[in-house]
Amino acid sequence: MLTAGRVSGDAADIGLETQVTVRPAGPNGPRAPVASLASELRAIVALCDKPVSVAEISARSRLHLGVTKILVGDLWAAGYLDVHADDLSEFPSPETILRVMHGLRTIS
């Protein structure tokens, strides 16, 4: 219902690690007030007052990650959010990935 039946969004660059912030109102005219948005969308905008990942938005809003990615994409397209995607063309080295995995295993 929240995604109008969509299973993927228009913004393919939005990943679970993508950082999101509220977009300040711009000079191109006022966007619709946040209060006019659905409650789930208002909650997402409220979570983004500081940089936050899509995964964190999903966890805090208790929405499925796929739904969150679609809604974040919609809010980005509507001018409420800024999406800060990293350049994913440079992947971390295998050594870095192994060090992170080892570190995670020692935590749990």
Coordinates of C-alpha atoms in Angstrom, one line a residue:
M1 CA 0.0 0.0 0.0
L2 CA 2.8 2.4 0.9
T3 CA 4.6 1.9 -2.4
A4 CA 1.4 1.8 -4.5
G5 CA 2.3 -1.8 -5.5
R6 CA 5.9 -1.0 -6.6
V7 CA 8.6 -3.5 -5.8
S8 CA 11.4 -1.4 -6.9
G9 CA 12.0 2.4 -7.0
D10 CA 13.3 4.7 -9.7
A11 CA 16.5 5.5 -7.8
A12 CA 18.6 2.3 -8.3
D13 CA 21.6 4.0 -6.7
I14 CA 20.0 3.9 -3.2
G15 CA 21.6 1.1 -1.2
L16 CA 21.3 0.1 2.4
E17 CA 24.5 2.1 3.3
T18 CA 23.4 5.2 1.4
Q19 CA 23.3 8.3 3.7
V20 CA 20.2 10.5 3.7
T21 CA 19.6 14.0 5.0
V22 CA 16.7 16.5 4.9
R23 CA 17.0 18.8 1.9
P24 CA 16.7 22.5 2.9
A25 CA 13.8 24.3 1.2
G26 CA 15.1 25.7 -2.1
P27 CA 14.7 28.9 -4.1
N28 CA 12.6 27.1 -6.7
G29 CA 9.5 27.6 -4.6
P30 CA 8.1 25.9 -1.6
R31 CA 7.4 22.2 -1.7
A32 CA 4.3 20.9 0.0
P33 CA 4.5 21.1 3.8
V34 CA 5.8 18.0 5.5
A35 CA 2.6 17.8 7.5
S36 CA 0.7 17.0 4.2
L37 CA 2.7 13.8 3.8
A38 CA 1.5 10.3 5.0
S39 CA 2.6 9.5 8.5
E40 CA 5.3 7.0 7.4
L41 CA 6.8 9.6 5.1
R42 CA 6.8 12.2 7.8
A43 CA 8.5 9.8 10.1
I44 CA 11.3 9.2 7.5
V45 CA 11.8 12.9 7.0
A46 CA 12.0 13.4 10.8
L47 CA 14.7 10.7 11.1
C48 CA 16.9 12.5 8.5
D49 CA 17.6 15.7 10.4
K50 CA 21.2 14.3 10.7
P51 CA 22.9 12.0 8.2
V52 CA 21.4 8.5 8.5
S53 CA 21.7 5.3 6.4
V54 CA 18.8 3.8 4.6
A55 CA 19.3 0.6 6.8
E56 CA 19.0 2.7 9.9
I57 CA 15.8 4.4 8.6
S58 CA 14.4 1.0 7.9
A59 CA 15.2 -0.3 11.4
R60 CA 13.9 2.8 13.2
S61 CA 10.7 3.1 11.2
R62 CA 10.1 -0.7 11.3
L63 CA 9.6 -0.8 7.6
H64 CA 10.9 -3.5 5.2
L65 CA 14.2 -2.4 3.6
G66 CA 12.8 -2.6 0.1
V67 CA 9.8 -0.4 1.1
T68 CA 12.2 2.1 2.8
K69 CA 14.4 2.3 -0.3
I70 CA 11.3 3.1 -2.5
L71 CA 10.0 5.7 0.0
V72 CA 13.4 7.4 0.3
G73 CA 13.6 7.5 -3.4
D74 CA 10.1 9.1 -3.6
L75 CA 11.0 11.7 -1.0
W76 CA 14.3 12.4 -2.8
A77 CA 12.4 12.9 -6.1
A78 CA 9.9 15.1 -4.4
G79 CA 12.6 17.4 -2.9
Y80 CA 12.3 16.5 0.8
L81 CA 15.6 14.5 1.1
D82 CA 19.1 14.5 -0.2
V83 CA 20.7 11.2 -1.0
H84 CA 24.5 10.9 -0.6
A85 CA 25.5 7.7 -2.5
D86 CA 29.2 6.7 -2.5
D87 CA 31.0 6.0 -5.6
L88 CA 30.5 2.2 -5.7
S89 CA 32.9 1.7 -8.6
E90 CA 35.8 1.3 -6.1
F91 CA 35.2 -1.7 -4.0
P92 CA 37.2 -2.3 -0.9
S93 CA 40.1 -4.7 -1.1
P94 CA 39.6 -8.3 -0.1
E95 CA 41.9 -7.8 2.8
T96 CA 39.7 -5.0 4.2
I97 CA 36.6 -7.1 3.8
L98 CA 38.3 -10.0 5.7
R99 CA 39.4 -7.7 8.5
V100 CA 35.9 -6.4 8.9
M101 CA 34.5 -9.9 8.9
H102 CA 37.0 -10.9 11.6
G103 CA 36.2 -7.9 13.7
L104 CA 32.5 -8.7 13.5
R105 CA 33.1 -12.3 14.5
T106 CA 35.0 -11.2 17.6
I107 CA 32.1 -8.9 18.6
S108 CA 29.5 -11.7 18.6

